[in-house]
Coordinates of C-alpha atoms in Angstrom, one line a residue:
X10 CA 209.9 316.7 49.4
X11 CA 209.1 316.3 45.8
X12 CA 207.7 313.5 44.0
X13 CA 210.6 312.1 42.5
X14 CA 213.1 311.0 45.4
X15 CA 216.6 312.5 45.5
X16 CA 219.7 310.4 44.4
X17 CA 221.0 310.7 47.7
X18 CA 217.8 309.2 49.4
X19 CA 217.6 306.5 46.9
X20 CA 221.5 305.7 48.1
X21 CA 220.8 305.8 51.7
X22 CA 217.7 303.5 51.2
X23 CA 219.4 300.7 49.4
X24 CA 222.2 301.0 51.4
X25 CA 219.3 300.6 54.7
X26 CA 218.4 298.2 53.1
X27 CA 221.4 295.7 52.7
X28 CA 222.2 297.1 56.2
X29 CA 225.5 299.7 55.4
X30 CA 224.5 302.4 57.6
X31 CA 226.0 303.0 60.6
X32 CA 225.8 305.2 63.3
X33 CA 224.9 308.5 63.0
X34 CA 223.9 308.1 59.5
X35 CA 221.6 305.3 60.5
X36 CA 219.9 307.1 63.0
X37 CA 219.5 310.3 61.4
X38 CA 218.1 307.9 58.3
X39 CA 215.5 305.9 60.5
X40 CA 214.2 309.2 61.9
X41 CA 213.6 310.5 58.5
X42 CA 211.9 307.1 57.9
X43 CA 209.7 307.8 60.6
X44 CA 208.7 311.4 59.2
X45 CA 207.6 309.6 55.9
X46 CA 205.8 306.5 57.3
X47 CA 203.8 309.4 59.6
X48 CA 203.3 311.5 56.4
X49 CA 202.0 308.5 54.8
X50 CA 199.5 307.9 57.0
X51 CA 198.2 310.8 57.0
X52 CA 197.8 310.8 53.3
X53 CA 195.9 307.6 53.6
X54 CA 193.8 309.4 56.0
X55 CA 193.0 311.5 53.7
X56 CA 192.5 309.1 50.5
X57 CA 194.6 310.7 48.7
X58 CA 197.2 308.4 45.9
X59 CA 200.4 309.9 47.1
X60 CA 202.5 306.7 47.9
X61 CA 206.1 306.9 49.6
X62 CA 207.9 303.6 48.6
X63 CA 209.2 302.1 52.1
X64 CA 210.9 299.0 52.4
X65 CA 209.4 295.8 52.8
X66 CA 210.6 294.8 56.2
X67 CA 209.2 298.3 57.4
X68 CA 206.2 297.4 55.6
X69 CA 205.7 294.0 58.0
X70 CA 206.8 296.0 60.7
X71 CA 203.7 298.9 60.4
X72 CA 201.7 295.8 59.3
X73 CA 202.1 294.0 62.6
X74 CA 201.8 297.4 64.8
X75 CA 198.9 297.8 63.4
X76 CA 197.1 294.5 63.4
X77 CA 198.2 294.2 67.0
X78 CA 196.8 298.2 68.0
X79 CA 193.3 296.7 66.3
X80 CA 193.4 294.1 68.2
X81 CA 194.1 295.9 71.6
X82 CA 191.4 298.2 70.7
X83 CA 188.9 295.2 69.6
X84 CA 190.0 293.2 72.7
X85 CA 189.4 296.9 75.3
X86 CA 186.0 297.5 73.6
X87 CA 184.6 294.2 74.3
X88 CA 186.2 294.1 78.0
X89 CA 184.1 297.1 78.2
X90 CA 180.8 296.0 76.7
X91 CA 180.9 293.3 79.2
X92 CA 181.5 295.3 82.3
X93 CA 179.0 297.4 81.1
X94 CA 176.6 294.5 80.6
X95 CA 177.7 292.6 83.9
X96 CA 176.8 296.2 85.7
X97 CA 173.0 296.8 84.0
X98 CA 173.0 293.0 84.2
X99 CA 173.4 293.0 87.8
X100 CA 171.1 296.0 88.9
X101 CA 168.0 294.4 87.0
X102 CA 168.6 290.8 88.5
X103 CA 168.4 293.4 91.9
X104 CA 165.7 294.9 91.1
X105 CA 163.7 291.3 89.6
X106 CA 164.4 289.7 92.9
X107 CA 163.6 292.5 94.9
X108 CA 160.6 292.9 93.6
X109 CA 157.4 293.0 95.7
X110 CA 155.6 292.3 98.7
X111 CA 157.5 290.2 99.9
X112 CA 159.8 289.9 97.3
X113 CA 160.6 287.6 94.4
X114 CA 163.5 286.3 96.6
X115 CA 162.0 285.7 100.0
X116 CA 158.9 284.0 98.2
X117 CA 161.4 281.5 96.4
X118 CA 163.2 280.6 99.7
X119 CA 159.9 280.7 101.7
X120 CA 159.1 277.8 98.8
X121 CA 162.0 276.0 99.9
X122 CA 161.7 275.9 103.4
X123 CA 158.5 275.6 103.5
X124 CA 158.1 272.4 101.5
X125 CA 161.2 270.7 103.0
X126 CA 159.5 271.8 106.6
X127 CA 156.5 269.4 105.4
X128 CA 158.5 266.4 103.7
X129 CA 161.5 266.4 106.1
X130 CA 161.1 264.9 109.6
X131 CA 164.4 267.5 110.5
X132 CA 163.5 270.4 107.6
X133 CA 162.0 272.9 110.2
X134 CA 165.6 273.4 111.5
X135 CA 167.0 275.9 108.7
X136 CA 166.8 278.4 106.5
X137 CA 167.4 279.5 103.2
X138 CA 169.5 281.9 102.3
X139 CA 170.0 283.9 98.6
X140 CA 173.0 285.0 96.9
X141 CA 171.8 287.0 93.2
X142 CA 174.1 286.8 90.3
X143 CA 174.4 288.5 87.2
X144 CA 171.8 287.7 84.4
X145 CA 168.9 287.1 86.4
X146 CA 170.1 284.1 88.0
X147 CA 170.1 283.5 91.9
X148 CA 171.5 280.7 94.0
X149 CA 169.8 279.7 97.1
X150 CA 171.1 277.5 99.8
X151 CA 170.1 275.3 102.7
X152 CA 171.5 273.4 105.7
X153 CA 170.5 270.0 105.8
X154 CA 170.2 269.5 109.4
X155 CA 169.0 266.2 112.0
X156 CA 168.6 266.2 115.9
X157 CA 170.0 263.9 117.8
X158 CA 169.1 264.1 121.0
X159 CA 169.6 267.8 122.2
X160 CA 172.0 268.4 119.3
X161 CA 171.4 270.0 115.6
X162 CA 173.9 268.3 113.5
X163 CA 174.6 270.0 110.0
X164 CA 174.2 266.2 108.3
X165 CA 174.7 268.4 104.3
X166 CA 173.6 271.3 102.0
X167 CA 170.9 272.2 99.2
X168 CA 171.6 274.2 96.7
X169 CA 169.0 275.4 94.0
X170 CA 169.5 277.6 91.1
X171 CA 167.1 279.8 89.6
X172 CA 167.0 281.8 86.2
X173 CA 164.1 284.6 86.5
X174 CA 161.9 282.2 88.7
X175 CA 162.6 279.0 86.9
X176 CA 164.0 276.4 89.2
X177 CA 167.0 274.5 87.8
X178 CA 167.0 270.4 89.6
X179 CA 168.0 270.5 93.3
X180 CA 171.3 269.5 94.2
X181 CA 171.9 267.8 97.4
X182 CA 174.7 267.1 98.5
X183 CA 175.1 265.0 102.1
X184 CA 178.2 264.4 104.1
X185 CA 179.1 263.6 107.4
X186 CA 176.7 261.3 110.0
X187 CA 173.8 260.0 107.5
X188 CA 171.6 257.5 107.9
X189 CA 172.7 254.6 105.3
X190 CA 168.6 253.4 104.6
X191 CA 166.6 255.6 105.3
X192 CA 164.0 255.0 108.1
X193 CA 160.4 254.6 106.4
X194 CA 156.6 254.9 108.7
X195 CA 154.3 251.7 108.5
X196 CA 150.3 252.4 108.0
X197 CA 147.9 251.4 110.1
X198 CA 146.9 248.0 109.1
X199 CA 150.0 246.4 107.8
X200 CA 152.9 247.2 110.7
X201 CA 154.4 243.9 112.4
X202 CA 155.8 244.6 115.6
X203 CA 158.7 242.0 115.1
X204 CA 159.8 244.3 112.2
X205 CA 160.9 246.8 115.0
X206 CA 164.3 247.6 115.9
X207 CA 164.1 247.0 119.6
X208 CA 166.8 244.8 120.0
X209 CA 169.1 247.3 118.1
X210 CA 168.1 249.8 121.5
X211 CA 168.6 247.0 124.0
X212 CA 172.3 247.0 122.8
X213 CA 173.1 250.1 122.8
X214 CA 174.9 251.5 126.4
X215 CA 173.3 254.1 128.6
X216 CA 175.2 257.1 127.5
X217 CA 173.4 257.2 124.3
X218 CA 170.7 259.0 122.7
X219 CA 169.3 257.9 119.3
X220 CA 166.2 259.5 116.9
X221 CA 163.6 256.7 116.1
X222 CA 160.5 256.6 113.7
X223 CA 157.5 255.1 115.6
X224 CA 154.4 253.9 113.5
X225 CA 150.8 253.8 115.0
X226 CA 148.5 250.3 115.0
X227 CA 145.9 253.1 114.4
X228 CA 145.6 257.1 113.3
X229 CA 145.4 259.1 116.1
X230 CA 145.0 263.1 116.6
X231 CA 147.5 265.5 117.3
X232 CA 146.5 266.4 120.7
X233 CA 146.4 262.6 121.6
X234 CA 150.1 262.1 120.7
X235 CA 150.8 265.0 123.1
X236 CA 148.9 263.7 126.0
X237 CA 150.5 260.0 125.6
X238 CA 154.2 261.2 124.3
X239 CA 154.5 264.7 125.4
X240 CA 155.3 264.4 129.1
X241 CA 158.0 261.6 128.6
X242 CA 161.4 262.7 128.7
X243 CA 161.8 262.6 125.0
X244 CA 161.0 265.3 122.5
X245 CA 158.3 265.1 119.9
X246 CA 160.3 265.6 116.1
X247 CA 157.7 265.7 114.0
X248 CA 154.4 264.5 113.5
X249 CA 153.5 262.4 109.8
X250 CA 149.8 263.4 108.8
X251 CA 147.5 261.2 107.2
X252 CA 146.6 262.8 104.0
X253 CA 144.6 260.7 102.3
X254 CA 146.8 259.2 99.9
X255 CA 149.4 257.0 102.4
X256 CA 148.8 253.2 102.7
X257 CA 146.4 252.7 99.5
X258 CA 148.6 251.0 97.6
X259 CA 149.1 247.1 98.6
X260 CA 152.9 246.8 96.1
X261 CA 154.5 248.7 99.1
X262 CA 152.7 246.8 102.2
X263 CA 151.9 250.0 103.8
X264 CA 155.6 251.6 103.9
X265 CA 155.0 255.4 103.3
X266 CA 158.7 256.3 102.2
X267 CA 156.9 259.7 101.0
X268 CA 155.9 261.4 104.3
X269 CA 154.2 264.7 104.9
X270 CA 153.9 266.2 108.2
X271 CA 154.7 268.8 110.4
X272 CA 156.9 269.8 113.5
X273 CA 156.2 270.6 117.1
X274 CA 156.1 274.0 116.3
X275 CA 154.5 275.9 113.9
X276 CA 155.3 276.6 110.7
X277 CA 155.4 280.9 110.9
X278 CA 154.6 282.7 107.7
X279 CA 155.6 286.0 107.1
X280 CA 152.4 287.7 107.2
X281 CA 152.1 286.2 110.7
X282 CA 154.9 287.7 112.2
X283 CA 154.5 290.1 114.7
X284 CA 156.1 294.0 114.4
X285 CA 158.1 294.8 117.3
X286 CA 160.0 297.8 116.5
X287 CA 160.0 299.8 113.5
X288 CA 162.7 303.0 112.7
X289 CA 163.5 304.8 109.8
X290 CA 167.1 306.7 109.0
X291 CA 168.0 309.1 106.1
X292 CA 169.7 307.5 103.3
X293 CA 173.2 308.6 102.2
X294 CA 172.3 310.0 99.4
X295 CA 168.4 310.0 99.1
X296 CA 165.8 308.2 100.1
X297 CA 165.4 306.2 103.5
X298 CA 165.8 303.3 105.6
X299 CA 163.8 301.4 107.2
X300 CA 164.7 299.1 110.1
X301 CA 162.1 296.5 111.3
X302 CA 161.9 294.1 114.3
X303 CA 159.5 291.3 114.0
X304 CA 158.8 288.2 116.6
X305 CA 156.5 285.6 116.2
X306 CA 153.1 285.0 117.9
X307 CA 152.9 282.7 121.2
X308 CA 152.8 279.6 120.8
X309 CA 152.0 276.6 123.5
X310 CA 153.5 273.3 122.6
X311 CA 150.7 270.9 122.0
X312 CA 148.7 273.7 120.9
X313 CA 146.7 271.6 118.0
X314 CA 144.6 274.5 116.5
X315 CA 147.8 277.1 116.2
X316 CA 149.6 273.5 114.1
X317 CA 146.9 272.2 112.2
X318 CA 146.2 276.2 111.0
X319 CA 149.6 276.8 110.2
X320 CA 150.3 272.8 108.5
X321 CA 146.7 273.7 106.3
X322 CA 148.2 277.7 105.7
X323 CA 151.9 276.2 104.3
X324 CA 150.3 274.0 101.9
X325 CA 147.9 276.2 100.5
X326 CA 151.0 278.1 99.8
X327 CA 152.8 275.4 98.3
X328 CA 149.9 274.5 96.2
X329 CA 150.5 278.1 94.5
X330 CA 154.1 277.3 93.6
X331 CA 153.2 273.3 93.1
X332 CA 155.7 272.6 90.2
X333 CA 158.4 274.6 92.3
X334 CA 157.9 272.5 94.9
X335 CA 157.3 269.3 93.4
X336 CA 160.9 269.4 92.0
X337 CA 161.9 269.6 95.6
X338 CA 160.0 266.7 96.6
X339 CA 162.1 265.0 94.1
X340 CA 159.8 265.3 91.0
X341 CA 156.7 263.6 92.3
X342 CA 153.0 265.0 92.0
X343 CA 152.4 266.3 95.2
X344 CA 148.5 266.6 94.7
X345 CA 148.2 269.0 96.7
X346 CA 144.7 270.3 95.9
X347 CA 143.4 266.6 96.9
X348 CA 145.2 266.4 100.1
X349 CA 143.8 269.7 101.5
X350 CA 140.5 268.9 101.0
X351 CA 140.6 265.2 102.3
X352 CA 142.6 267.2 105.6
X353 CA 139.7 270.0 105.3
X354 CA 136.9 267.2 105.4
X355 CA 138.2 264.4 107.5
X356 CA 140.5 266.7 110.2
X357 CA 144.3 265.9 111.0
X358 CA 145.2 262.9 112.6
X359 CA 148.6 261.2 112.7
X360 CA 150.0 257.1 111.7
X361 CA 153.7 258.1 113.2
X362 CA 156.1 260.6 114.7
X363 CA 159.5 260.9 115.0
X364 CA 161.1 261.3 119.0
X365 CA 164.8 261.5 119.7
X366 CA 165.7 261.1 123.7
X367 CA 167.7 258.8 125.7
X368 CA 168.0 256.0 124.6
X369 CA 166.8 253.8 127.6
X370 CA 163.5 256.1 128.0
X371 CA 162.7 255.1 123.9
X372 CA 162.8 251.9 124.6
X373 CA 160.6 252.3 127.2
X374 CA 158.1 252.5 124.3
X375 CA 158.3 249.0 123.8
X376 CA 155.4 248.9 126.0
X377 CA 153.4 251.1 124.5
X378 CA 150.4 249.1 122.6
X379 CA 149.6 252.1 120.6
X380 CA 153.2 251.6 118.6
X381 CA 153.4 249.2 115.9
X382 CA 156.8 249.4 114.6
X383 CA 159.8 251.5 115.4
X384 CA 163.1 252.3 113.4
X385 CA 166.3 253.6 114.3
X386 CA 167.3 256.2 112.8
X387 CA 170.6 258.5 114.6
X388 CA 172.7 257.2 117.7
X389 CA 175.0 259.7 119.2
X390 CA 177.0 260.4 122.6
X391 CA 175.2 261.6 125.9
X392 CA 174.1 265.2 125.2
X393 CA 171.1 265.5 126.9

């Protein structure tokens, strides 16, 4: 086609245009069209100043198809930019929290449990389990759990959130059977027996079994808590530990609302953890794996030596990730340096436990001089 249009083009156009075609001529016109608005392009392509005058409605028309292909294209290039980021994304939060021995992620939950195993009567029933997310982020979560007699009730959740290994605030969230006020020990020194909830136990029918916090006139040792509570039809929940810093100041008359303390059993670290059974199968594609059983050591309960090294081992820990677990002790200085070395000097000897049993065989207690107050804290149905 030459430079100059034809008459006849010019004829069909403005005809096109004011919309006289018809038909076969129409057709046979847009196709033509079509040729020219492709040959146009392709001189553009080229930068060259040939120009093919084409109507202005066509004109909007290739405008629009094109804005909206740049767009598509724009809109499929970023969709793949962040697939490809969520993918790289996701293998190096893998491999961050994967790292070591043990590794990033078992340390951070070990910090978890370990520190509500301490500041929990009920935190050695539990554990932590870890969920990694894109951008080096990881969620952990927890059971909150109490005992009521024979029964582990699931009483509400943690949930902690981590970038890299900076912990974001806990969150946690409580449902079901909670206690409204929360039961609190009383020091040696300043406990009133008429402060105790004995009546509340006198009420309360024989098909019941409640959890109670019992406060000593005087600190005793661990092994002297076994010998006066440990044969009694009850079972020992955890033990509060005088740490050196409970009961000093006089504005809350003794009330330690902050305990630390340990369970009847152990706190097990990983390193202490005995290897059972060990196998190793080929990979799928390279590489193997590696199958391990592990148990822990025996442990008699009462056993003061096995608790008191394991209570002294967790805390040491803790006091490595102090500011982690700090936040989890709801953002108060745990001291923890100070504490083992008052335990380290003076020993480990107890102002309270926690017991949950029949109810009738706790009130038995009453007459137990050594007890100087006693709180409720769970009643449930028979289930012992």
């Amino acid at each position: 086609m030459n430079e100059k249009m034809s008459d006849e083009f010019k004829r069909k156009l403005e005809a096109y245009e004011h919309g006289h075609l018809e038909g076969r001529e129409l057709a046979e016109f847009e196709e033509e069209l079509e040729k020219l608005e492709q040959f146009q392009e392709h001189l553009e392509g080229d930068n060259l100043e040939y120009q093919i005058p084409i109507s202005g409605e066509k004109q909007k028309k290739i405008l629009r198809k094109s804005k909206w292909k740049a767009r598509l294209q724009t809109a499929m290039v970023a969709v793949g930019i962040f697939i490809i980021v969520m993918i790289v994304s996701t293998i190096f939060t893998a491999v961050y929290y994967s790292w070591g021995n043990p590794d990033r992620s078992e340390v951070l939950a070990n910090v978890i449990d370990h520190t509500i195993a301490v500041t929990d009567p009920y935190g050695g029933f539990g554990n932590t389990s870890t969920n990694a997310k894109p951008f080096f982020r990881a969620e952990m979560t927890r059971d909150l759990n109490k005992i009521v007699g024979k029964e582990h009730t699931t009483v509400g959740e943690l949930k902690v959130n981590f970038l890299f290994s900076l912990m974001s605030f806990p969150e946690w969230n409580y449902m079901g059977k909670v206690s409204q006020n929360q039961p609190a020990f009383i020091y040696p020194g300043y406990g009133d027996r008429e402060m105790s909830e004995w009546d509340k136990l006198e009420k309360l029918p024989e098909g019941t079994v409640v959890s109670a916090y019992l406060s000593f006139n005087e600190l005793v040792e661990t092994t002297e808590v076994f010998n006066r509570f440990g044969e009694k039809d009850l079972n020992i929940v955890w033990l509060a530990v005088d740490t050196g810093v409970e009961g000093k100041d006089d504005w809350d008359h003794g009330v330690v609302f902050d305990p630390i303390g340990f369970s009847e059993y152990p706190i097990w670290h990983d390193d202490d953890m005995i290897l059972d059974s060990r196998e190793e199968t080929k990979g799928f594609l390279f590489g193997k794996i590696i199958s391990e059983g592990h148990s822990s050591p025996s442990y008699t309960i009462g056993d003061d030596e096995v608790l008191h090294t394991q209570f002294l081992k967790t805390l040491k820990f803790l006091g490595k990730h102090e500011k982690l677990a700090e936040k989890l002790y709801g953002g108060q200085d745990l001291n923890l340096h100070e504490r083992i070395e008052f335990l380290e000097k003076n020993g480990i000897n107890h102002y309270g436990i926690v017991v949950t049993g029949p109810t009738k065989e706790i009130l038995k207690l009453k007459e137990e001089n050594l007890i100087s107050s006693m709180v409720v804290d769970e009643v449930d149905l028979w289930n012992w």
